[in-house]
Amino acid sequence: MNETRHQVTLTVNGVVREAEVPGRRLLSDCLRHDLGLTGTHVGCEHGVCGACTVLLDGEPVRSCLTFAVTADGHEITTVEGLARGEGEPSPVQRAFAECHALQCGFCTPGFLCTVTAFLRDNPAPSEEEALEAVAGNLCRCTGYQNILKAVHRAAELQAELQTEEDR
């Protein structure tokens, strides 16, 4: 049986990319298999764990629940696209490293994308807001204390960066 394939054009991490995909190809599979961006991890394949979270037009989405054809013409940011120019880690990436907010690292790409979008919208979160923001992502290793520390540290780093840029 020949499945109809669809041409999709995605702007992924600032680069226009094209792929020809079956209509039921998941965005996570398109990113990983068609575009070779393996930083997006697939955990539960049911949208529960958050490991596959990417930013679609700046908003976090579960790429294992999103068909690639629905992302046609949209902007996708994966964990590979979070770094600042020249491979300099983003404040969120830097905070996760500084605060030891990762262990095995499997869930980390989803957390990084989730926290990036959260801090863009809420640059100075309370403890409760930070906890709620990461509650949709599952981690089996860290116990979340260091992840929450990293959210607050990332907010500090972003504020420092903004102050420097405002000078």
PDB file of C-alpha atoms in Angstrom:
ATOM      1  CA  MET A   1       0.000   0.000   0.000  1.00  0.00           C
ATOM      2  CA  ASN A   2       1.430   3.357  -1.000  1.00  0.00           C
ATOM      3  CA  GLU A   3       0.806   6.031   1.575  1.00  0.00           C
ATOM      4  CA  THR A   4       0.362   9.580   0.305  1.00  0.00           C
ATOM      5  CA  ARG A   5       3.344  11.725   1.173  1.00  0.00           C
ATOM      6  CA  HIS A   6       3.187  15.450   1.873  1.00  0.00           C
ATOM      7  CA  GLN A   7       5.818  18.108   1.362  1.00  0.00           C
ATOM      8  CA  VAL A   8       6.313  20.149   4.553  1.00  0.00           C
ATOM      9  CA  THR A   9       8.393  23.252   5.006  1.00  0.00           C
ATOM     10  CA  LEU A  10       9.438  24.010   8.574  1.00  0.00           C
ATOM     11  CA  THR A  11      11.670  26.703   9.946  1.00  0.00           C
ATOM     12  CA  VAL A  12      13.646  24.688  12.469  1.00  0.00           C
ATOM     13  CA  ASN A  13      16.026  26.567  14.742  1.00  0.00           C
ATOM     14  CA  GLY A  14      16.004  29.457  12.297  1.00  0.00           C
ATOM     15  CA  VAL A  15      16.745  27.353   9.201  1.00  0.00           C
ATOM     16  CA  VAL A  16      14.127  26.564   6.562  1.00  0.00           C
ATOM     17  CA  ARG A  17      13.958  22.791   6.180  1.00  0.00           C
ATOM     18  CA  GLU A  18      11.868  20.631   3.895  1.00  0.00           C
ATOM     19  CA  ALA A  19      10.767  17.035   4.200  1.00  0.00           C
ATOM     20  CA  GLU A  20       8.395  14.712   2.442  1.00  0.00           C
ATOM     21  CA  VAL A  21       6.393  12.848   5.065  1.00  0.00           C
ATOM     22  CA  PRO A  22       3.411  10.510   5.327  1.00  0.00           C
ATOM     23  CA  GLY A  23       0.309  12.250   6.655  1.00  0.00           C
ATOM     24  CA  ARG A  24       0.559  10.407   9.975  1.00  0.00           C
ATOM     25  CA  ARG A  25       4.263  11.158  10.596  1.00  0.00           C
ATOM     26  CA  LEU A  26       4.690  12.653  14.037  1.00  0.00           C
ATOM     27  CA  LEU A  27       6.650  15.857  14.404  1.00  0.00           C
ATOM     28  CA  SER A  28       9.057  14.081  16.775  1.00  0.00           C
ATOM     29  CA  ASP A  29       9.773  11.449  14.119  1.00  0.00           C
ATOM     30  CA  CYS A  30      10.119  14.083  11.400  1.00  0.00           C
ATOM     31  CA  LEU A  31      12.637  16.029  13.489  1.00  0.00           C
ATOM     32  CA  ARG A  32      14.625  12.947  14.478  1.00  0.00           C
ATOM     33  CA  HIS A  33      14.462  10.746  11.373  1.00  0.00           C
ATOM     34  CA  ASP A  34      13.783  13.067   8.454  1.00  0.00           C
ATOM     35  CA  LEU A  35      15.797  16.087   9.623  1.00  0.00           C
ATOM     36  CA  GLY A  36      18.446  14.340  11.762  1.00  0.00           C
ATOM     37  CA  LEU A  37      17.795  16.464  14.874  1.00  0.00           C
ATOM     38  CA  THR A  38      18.026  13.819  17.566  1.00  0.00           C
ATOM     39  CA  GLY A  39      18.003  16.170  20.554  1.00  0.00           C
ATOM     40  CA  THR A  40      14.231  15.806  20.797  1.00  0.00           C
ATOM     41  CA  HIS A  41      13.674  12.653  22.811  1.00  0.00           C
ATOM     42  CA  VAL A  42      10.660  10.375  22.640  1.00  0.00           C
ATOM     43  CA  GLY A  43       9.718   8.825  25.952  1.00  0.00           C
ATOM     44  CA  CYS A  44       6.159   7.665  26.481  1.00  0.00           C
ATOM     45  CA  GLU A  45       4.752   8.383  22.989  1.00  0.00           C
ATOM     46  CA  HIS A  46       1.478   9.399  24.699  1.00  0.00           C
ATOM     47  CA  GLY A  47       2.203  13.043  25.541  1.00  0.00           C
ATOM     48  CA  VAL A  48       2.533  12.340  29.252  1.00  0.00           C
ATOM     49  CA  CYS A  49       6.268  12.596  29.983  1.00  0.00           C
ATOM     50  CA  GLY A  50       7.214  15.813  28.156  1.00  0.00           C
ATOM     51  CA  ALA A  51      10.582  14.532  26.891  1.00  0.00           C
ATOM     52  CA  CYS A  52       9.529  15.371  23.328  1.00  0.00           C
ATOM     53  CA  THR A  53       8.561  18.990  24.075  1.00  0.00           C
ATOM     54  CA  VAL A  54       9.628  21.495  21.420  1.00  0.00           C
ATOM     55  CA  LEU A  55       8.541  25.061  20.769  1.00  0.00           C
ATOM     56  CA  LEU A  56       6.043  25.553  17.946  1.00  0.00           C
ATOM     57  CA  ASP A  57       5.858  29.256  17.121  1.00  0.00           C
ATOM     58  CA  GLY A  58       7.331  29.807  20.578  1.00  0.00           C
ATOM     59  CA  GLU A  59       4.812  27.693  22.478  1.00  0.00           C
ATOM     60  CA  PRO A  60       5.659  24.330  24.057  1.00  0.00           C
ATOM     61  CA  VAL A  61       4.039  21.342  22.350  1.00  0.00           C
ATOM     62  CA  ARG A  62       4.396  17.606  22.671  1.00  0.00           C
ATOM     63  CA  SER A  63       5.981  16.657  19.366  1.00  0.00           C
ATOM     64  CA  CYS A  64       4.906  13.020  19.841  1.00  0.00           C
ATOM     65  CA  LEU A  65       1.272  14.159  19.617  1.00  0.00           C
ATOM     66  CA  THR A  66       1.692  16.636  16.761  1.00  0.00           C
ATOM     67  CA  PHE A  67       1.563  15.572  13.132  1.00  0.00           C
ATOM     68  CA  ALA A  68       4.384  17.018  11.042  1.00  0.00           C
ATOM     69  CA  VAL A  69       1.910  18.175   8.382  1.00  0.00           C
ATOM     70  CA  THR A  70       0.193  20.430  10.941  1.00  0.00           C
ATOM     71  CA  ALA A  71       3.526  22.170  11.566  1.00  0.00           C
ATOM     72  CA  ASP A  72       3.963  22.980   7.863  1.00  0.00           C
ATOM     73  CA  GLY A  73       4.872  26.651   7.502  1.00  0.00           C
ATOM     74  CA  HIS A  74       5.532  27.094  11.211  1.00  0.00           C
ATOM     75  CA  GLU A  75       8.628  27.799  13.283  1.00  0.00           C
ATOM     76  CA  ILE A  76      10.018  25.018  15.450  1.00  0.00           C
ATOM     77  CA  THR A  77      12.679  25.401  18.125  1.00  0.00           C
ATOM     78  CA  THR A  78      14.286  22.229  19.401  1.00  0.00           C
ATOM     79  CA  VAL A  79      16.860  21.849  22.136  1.00  0.00           C
ATOM     80  CA  GLU A  80      19.542  22.228  19.461  1.00  0.00           C
ATOM     81  CA  GLY A  81      18.258  25.739  18.749  1.00  0.00           C
ATOM     82  CA  LEU A  82      18.233  27.072  22.309  1.00  0.00           C
ATOM     83  CA  ALA A  83      21.927  27.973  22.492  1.00  0.00           C
ATOM     84  CA  ARG A  84      22.878  31.571  21.921  1.00  0.00           C
ATOM     85  CA  GLY A  85      25.182  32.340  18.989  1.00  0.00           C
ATOM     86  CA  GLU A  86      28.452  30.439  18.592  1.00  0.00           C
ATOM     87  CA  GLY A  87      27.240  27.550  20.764  1.00  0.00           C
ATOM     88  CA  GLU A  88      27.064  29.647  23.940  1.00  0.00           C
ATOM     89  CA  PRO A  89      24.480  28.011  26.216  1.00  0.00           C
ATOM     90  CA  SER A  90      21.234  29.837  26.805  1.00  0.00           C
ATOM     91  CA  PRO A  91      20.568  31.025  30.363  1.00  0.00           C
ATOM     92  CA  VAL A  92      18.249  28.052  30.869  1.00  0.00           C
ATOM     93  CA  GLN A  93      20.872  25.571  29.615  1.00  0.00           C
ATOM     94  CA  ARG A  94      23.530  27.213  31.747  1.00  0.00           C
ATOM     95  CA  ALA A  95      21.295  27.127  34.847  1.00  0.00           C
ATOM     96  CA  PHE A  96      20.512  23.434  34.383  1.00  0.00           C
ATOM     97  CA  ALA A  97      24.243  22.698  34.248  1.00  0.00           C
ATOM     98  CA  GLU A  98      25.131  24.973  37.193  1.00  0.00           C
ATOM     99  CA  CYS A  99      22.358  23.604  39.402  1.00  0.00           C
ATOM    100  CA  HIS A 100      22.933  19.950  38.491  1.00  0.00           C
ATOM    101  CA  ALA A 101      19.352  19.758  37.265  1.00  0.00           C
ATOM    102  CA  LEU A 102      19.984  16.737  35.099  1.00  0.00           C
ATOM    103  CA  GLN A 103      21.279  13.279  35.636  1.00  0.00           C
ATOM    104  CA  CYS A 104      20.628  10.824  32.837  1.00  0.00           C
ATOM    105  CA  GLY A 105      19.576  13.718  30.586  1.00  0.00           C
ATOM    106  CA  PHE A 106      16.759  11.939  28.790  1.00  0.00           C
ATOM    107  CA  CYS A 107      14.069  14.348  29.977  1.00  0.00           C
ATOM    108  CA  THR A 108      16.308  17.419  29.807  1.00  0.00           C
ATOM    109  CA  PRO A 109      15.514  18.619  26.245  1.00  0.00           C
ATOM    110  CA  GLY A 110      11.818  18.770  27.089  1.00  0.00           C
ATOM    111  CA  PHE A 111      12.480  20.602  30.350  1.00  0.00           C
ATOM    112  CA  LEU A 112      14.769  23.096  28.603  1.00  0.00           C
ATOM    113  CA  CYS A 113      12.151  23.945  25.978  1.00  0.00           C
ATOM    114  CA  THR A 114       9.361  24.132  28.561  1.00  0.00           C
ATOM    115  CA  VAL A 115      11.344  26.377  30.918  1.00  0.00           C
ATOM    116  CA  THR A 116      12.526  28.608  28.068  1.00  0.00           C
ATOM    117  CA  ALA A 117       8.939  29.397  27.064  1.00  0.00           C
ATOM    118  CA  PHE A 118       7.815  29.720  30.690  1.00  0.00           C
ATOM    119  CA  LEU A 119      10.507  32.247  31.616  1.00  0.00           C
ATOM    120  CA  ARG A 120       9.836  34.254  28.463  1.00  0.00           C
ATOM    121  CA  ASP A 121       6.278  34.742  29.718  1.00  0.00           C
ATOM    122  CA  ASN A 122       7.081  34.886  33.450  1.00  0.00           C
ATOM    123  CA  PRO A 123      10.636  36.171  33.991  1.00  0.00           C
ATOM    124  CA  ALA A 124      10.404  36.247  37.812  1.00  0.00           C
ATOM    125  CA  PRO A 125       8.322  33.250  38.901  1.00  0.00           C
ATOM    126  CA  SER A 126       7.339  32.321  42.411  1.00  0.00           C
ATOM    127  CA  GLU A 127       8.209  28.870  43.719  1.00  0.00           C
ATOM    128  CA  GLU A 128       4.630  27.729  43.121  1.00  0.00           C
ATOM    129  CA  GLU A 129       4.615  29.079  39.543  1.00  0.00           C
ATOM    130  CA  ALA A 130       7.926  27.361  38.785  1.00  0.00           C
ATOM    131  CA  LEU A 131       6.630  24.078  40.187  1.00  0.00           C
ATOM    132  CA  GLU A 132       3.469  24.322  38.123  1.00  0.00           C
ATOM    133  CA  ALA A 133       5.492  25.134  34.994  1.00  0.00           C
ATOM    134  CA  VAL A 134       7.579  21.969  35.196  1.00  0.00           C
ATOM    135  CA  ALA A 135       4.830  19.706  36.549  1.00  0.00           C
ATOM    136  CA  GLY A 136       3.963  18.455  33.065  1.00  0.00           C
ATOM    137  CA  ASN A 137       7.454  17.063  32.489  1.00  0.00           C
ATOM    138  CA  LEU A 138       8.531  13.856  34.158  1.00  0.00           C
ATOM    139  CA  CYS A 139      11.990  13.111  35.512  1.00  0.00           C
ATOM    140  CA  ARG A 140      12.856   9.798  37.118  1.00  0.00           C
ATOM    141  CA  CYS A 141      16.313  10.783  38.342  1.00  0.00           C
ATOM    142  CA  THR A 142      16.523  14.186  39.985  1.00  0.00           C
ATOM    143  CA  GLY A 143      13.634  14.549  42.399  1.00  0.00           C
ATOM    144  CA  TYR A 144      12.903  18.021  40.927  1.00  0.00           C
ATOM    145  CA  GLN A 145      14.622  20.079  43.659  1.00  0.00           C
ATOM    146  CA  ASN A 146      17.544  20.966  41.404  1.00  0.00           C
ATOM    147  CA  ILE A 147      15.236  21.482  38.435  1.00  0.00           C
ATOM    148  CA  LEU A 148      13.331  24.098  40.443  1.00  0.00           C
ATOM    149  CA  LYS A 149      16.620  25.678  41.516  1.00  0.00           C
ATOM    150  CA  ALA A 150      17.589  25.815  37.845  1.00  0.00           C
ATOM    151  CA  VAL A 151      14.348  27.574  36.902  1.00  0.00           C
ATOM    152  CA  HIS A 152      15.083  30.326  39.414  1.00  0.00           C
ATOM    153  CA  ARG A 153      18.767  30.484  38.468  1.00  0.00           C
ATOM    154  CA  ALA A 154      17.810  30.781  34.795  1.00  0.00           C
ATOM    155  CA  ALA A 155      15.505  33.679  35.691  1.00  0.00           C
ATOM    156  CA  GLU A 156      18.452  35.373  37.457  1.00  0.00           C
ATOM    157  CA  LEU A 157      20.775  34.771  34.507  1.00  0.00           C
ATOM    158  CA  GLN A 158      18.219  36.129  32.050  1.00  0.00           C
ATOM    159  CA  ALA A 159      17.707  39.239  34.181  1.00  0.00           C
ATOM    160  CA  GLU A 160      21.480  39.788  34.316  1.00  0.00           C
ATOM    161  CA  LEU A 161      21.721  39.348  30.560  1.00  0.00           C
ATOM    162  CA  GLN A 162      18.859  41.786  29.997  1.00  0.00           C
ATOM    163  CA  THR A 163      20.546  44.348  32.262  1.00  0.00           C
ATOM    164  CA  GLU A 164      23.791  44.007  30.296  1.00  0.00           C
ATOM    165  CA  GLU A 165      21.960  44.398  26.991  1.00  0.00           C
ATOM    166  CA  ASP A 166      20.084  47.467  28.278  1.00  0.00           C
ATOM    167  CA  ARG A 167      23.361  49.256  29.072  1.00  0.00           C
TER     168      ARG A 167
END
